[in-house]
Amino acid sequence: DTREQPKPEEPMDLDPQVRVISEPGGALIFSAAQMHSTVPNTSGRTRFSIDFRTVNLHDVKTKTGAPNIDSEPVGTSLRDFMKGSDLSRMPEDVVALYDDEAAREGVLIYQPGAVAAK
């Protein structure tokens, strides 16, 4: 992924480090608003990581989700989210609550091949 990623706005003290190691097949669930990172795998064993991003529709509609304080996004990625039961996209009237006209010039729905080709 070559997209710009959020970064801390000021230096952070990273010690003491907290490294969560789950059992094989385990899952970690946390808010994306929580500062987090990964470290190089030096175990000599293959590690697979699958990232699922979810949103709560009620929180999106009422704008009560966790604040995004460490980046300056334009537009919204809400069009990328699909309902698990029928794979329908986020309703446009909900997306409009967060959309930015300037962002309409960019990619509206993330497609890895399309972004990598630019």
PDB file of C-alpha atoms in Angstrom, residues 5-100:
ATOM      1  CA  GLN A   5      -0.369   6.686   6.416  1.00  0.00           C
ATOM      2  CA  PRO A   6      -1.132   8.628   9.624  1.00  0.00           C
ATOM      3  CA  LYS A   7       1.877   9.425  11.809  1.00  0.00           C
ATOM      4  CA  PRO A   8       2.323  10.931  15.279  1.00  0.00           C
ATOM      5  CA  GLU A   9       2.275  14.720  15.297  1.00  0.00           C
ATOM      6  CA  GLU A  10       5.046  14.884  17.894  1.00  0.00           C
ATOM      7  CA  PRO A  11       7.824  12.582  19.161  1.00  0.00           C
ATOM      8  CA  MET A  12       6.591   9.640  21.221  1.00  0.00           C
ATOM      9  CA  ASP A  13       8.273   7.748  24.031  1.00  0.00           C
ATOM     10  CA  LEU A  14       7.986   4.142  22.852  1.00  0.00           C
ATOM     11  CA  ASP A  15       9.289   2.594  26.069  1.00  0.00           C
ATOM     12  CA  PRO A  16       8.227   0.569  27.785  1.00  0.00           C
ATOM     13  CA  GLN A  17       7.165  -1.304  24.654  1.00  0.00           C
ATOM     14  CA  VAL A  18       3.997  -3.359  24.694  1.00  0.00           C
ATOM     15  CA  ARG A  19       4.043  -6.247  22.230  1.00  0.00           C
ATOM     16  CA  VAL A  20       0.930  -8.364  22.125  1.00  0.00           C
ATOM     17  CA  ILE A  21       1.561 -11.915  20.951  1.00  0.00           C
ATOM     18  CA  SER A  22      -1.585 -13.904  20.290  1.00  0.00           C
ATOM     19  CA  GLU A  23      -1.979 -17.636  20.020  1.00  0.00           C
ATOM     20  CA  PRO A  24      -2.039 -19.075  16.473  1.00  0.00           C
ATOM     21  CA  GLY A  25      -5.411 -18.151  14.986  1.00  0.00           C
ATOM     22  CA  GLY A  26      -5.907 -15.447  17.616  1.00  0.00           C
ATOM     23  CA  ALA A  27      -7.361 -12.015  16.985  1.00  0.00           C
ATOM     24  CA  LEU A  28      -6.661  -8.539  18.302  1.00  0.00           C
ATOM     25  CA  ILE A  29      -9.533  -6.083  18.157  1.00  0.00           C
ATOM     26  CA  PHE A  30      -8.966  -2.387  18.750  1.00  0.00           C
ATOM     27  CA  SER A  31      -9.997   1.014  17.465  1.00  0.00           C
ATOM     28  CA  ALA A  32      -7.989   2.299  14.515  1.00  0.00           C
ATOM     29  CA  ALA A  33      -7.846   5.572  16.450  1.00  0.00           C
ATOM     30  CA  GLN A  34      -5.575   3.789  18.951  1.00  0.00           C
ATOM     31  CA  MET A  35      -1.915   4.503  18.128  1.00  0.00           C
ATOM     32  CA  HIS A  36      -0.452   1.226  16.923  1.00  0.00           C
ATOM     33  CA  SER A  37       2.334  -0.196  14.796  1.00  0.00           C
ATOM     34  CA  THR A  38       4.039  -3.424  13.907  1.00  0.00           C
ATOM     35  CA  VAL A  39       7.583  -4.661  14.428  1.00  0.00           C
ATOM     36  CA  PRO A  40       9.793  -6.789  12.178  1.00  0.00           C
ATOM     37  CA  ASN A  41       9.265 -10.524  12.501  1.00  0.00           C
ATOM     38  CA  THR A  42      12.556 -11.925  13.809  1.00  0.00           C
ATOM     39  CA  SER A  43      11.129 -15.266  14.992  1.00  0.00           C
ATOM     40  CA  GLY A  44      12.276 -17.243  11.962  1.00  0.00           C
ATOM     41  CA  ARG A  45       8.659 -18.396  11.508  1.00  0.00           C
ATOM     42  CA  THR A  46       6.168 -17.175   8.937  1.00  0.00           C
ATOM     43  CA  ARG A  47       3.585 -14.738  10.271  1.00  0.00           C
ATOM     44  CA  PHE A  48       0.327 -13.994   8.479  1.00  0.00           C
ATOM     45  CA  SER A  49      -1.637 -10.895   9.370  1.00  0.00           C
ATOM     46  CA  ILE A  50      -5.095 -10.172   8.019  1.00  0.00           C
ATOM     47  CA  ASP A  51      -6.492  -6.707   8.614  1.00  0.00           C
ATOM     48  CA  PHE A  52     -10.259  -6.211   8.805  1.00  0.00           C
ATOM     49  CA  ARG A  53     -11.589  -2.696   9.166  1.00  0.00           C
ATOM     50  CA  THR A  54     -15.122  -2.231  10.361  1.00  0.00           C
ATOM     51  CA  VAL A  55     -17.399   0.692  11.120  1.00  0.00           C
ATOM     52  CA  ASN A  56     -20.530   0.911  13.200  1.00  0.00           C
ATOM     53  CA  LEU A  57     -23.283   2.366  11.023  1.00  0.00           C
ATOM     54  CA  HIS A  58     -24.993   4.089  13.967  1.00  0.00           C
ATOM     55  CA  ASP A  59     -21.703   5.743  14.975  1.00  0.00           C
ATOM     56  CA  VAL A  60     -21.106   6.847  11.373  1.00  0.00           C
ATOM     57  CA  LYS A  61     -24.609   8.293  11.018  1.00  0.00           C
ATOM     58  CA  THR A  62     -24.424  10.139  14.341  1.00  0.00           C
ATOM     59  CA  LYS A  63     -20.713  11.101  14.000  1.00  0.00           C
ATOM     60  CA  THR A  64     -19.962   9.557  17.392  1.00  0.00           C
ATOM     61  CA  GLY A  65     -16.944   7.462  16.407  1.00  0.00           C
ATOM     62  CA  ALA A  66     -13.456   7.933  17.814  1.00  0.00           C
ATOM     63  CA  PRO A  67     -11.877  11.226  16.708  1.00  0.00           C
ATOM     64  CA  ASN A  68      -9.095  11.133  14.111  1.00  0.00           C
ATOM     65  CA  ILE A  69      -6.508  13.428  15.683  1.00  0.00           C
ATOM     66  CA  ASP A  70      -3.266  12.327  14.012  1.00  0.00           C
ATOM     67  CA  SER A  71      -3.907  12.776  10.307  1.00  0.00           C
ATOM     68  CA  GLU A  72      -5.521  15.235   7.940  1.00  0.00           C
ATOM     69  CA  PRO A  73      -7.594  13.113   5.574  1.00  0.00           C
ATOM     70  CA  VAL A  74      -9.617  14.607   2.757  1.00  0.00           C
ATOM     71  CA  GLY A  75     -12.822  12.992   1.644  1.00  0.00           C
ATOM     72  CA  THR A  76     -13.727   9.644   3.133  1.00  0.00           C
ATOM     73  CA  SER A  77     -13.014   5.936   2.733  1.00  0.00           C
ATOM     74  CA  LEU A  78     -16.586   5.018   3.701  1.00  0.00           C
ATOM     75  CA  ARG A  79     -17.344   3.910   0.131  1.00  0.00           C
ATOM     76  CA  ASP A  80     -14.880   1.033   0.666  1.00  0.00           C
ATOM     77  CA  PHE A  81     -17.046  -0.535   3.379  1.00  0.00           C
ATOM     78  CA  MET A  82     -19.570  -3.223   2.475  1.00  0.00           C
ATOM     79  CA  LYS A  83     -22.312  -4.766   4.602  1.00  0.00           C
ATOM     80  CA  GLY A  84     -21.385  -8.346   5.483  1.00  0.00           C
ATOM     81  CA  SER A  85     -24.855  -9.800   4.935  1.00  0.00           C
ATOM     82  CA  ASP A  86     -25.397  -8.630   1.344  1.00  0.00           C
ATOM     83  CA  LEU A  87     -22.147  -6.838   0.292  1.00  0.00           C
ATOM     84  CA  SER A  88     -24.023  -3.583  -0.314  1.00  0.00           C
ATOM     85  CA  ARG A  89     -21.946  -0.400  -0.190  1.00  0.00           C
ATOM     86  CA  MET A  90     -22.289   2.326   2.422  1.00  0.00           C
ATOM     87  CA  PRO A  91     -25.358   4.409   1.504  1.00  0.00           C
ATOM     88  CA  GLU A  92     -24.412   7.600  -0.376  1.00  0.00           C
ATOM     89  CA  ASP A  93     -26.504   9.760   1.959  1.00  0.00           C
ATOM     90  CA  VAL A  94     -24.324   8.552   4.853  1.00  0.00           C
ATOM     91  CA  VAL A  95     -21.100   9.032   2.856  1.00  0.00           C
ATOM     92  CA  ALA A  96     -22.215  12.594   2.069  1.00  0.00           C
ATOM     93  CA  LEU A  97     -21.952  13.454   5.785  1.00  0.00           C
ATOM     94  CA  TYR A  98     -18.155  13.045   5.484  1.00  0.00           C
ATOM     95  CA  ASP A  99     -17.438  13.714   1.816  1.00  0.00           C
ATOM     96  CA  ASP A 100     -15.262  16.567   0.650  1.00  0.00           C
TER      97      ASP A 100
END
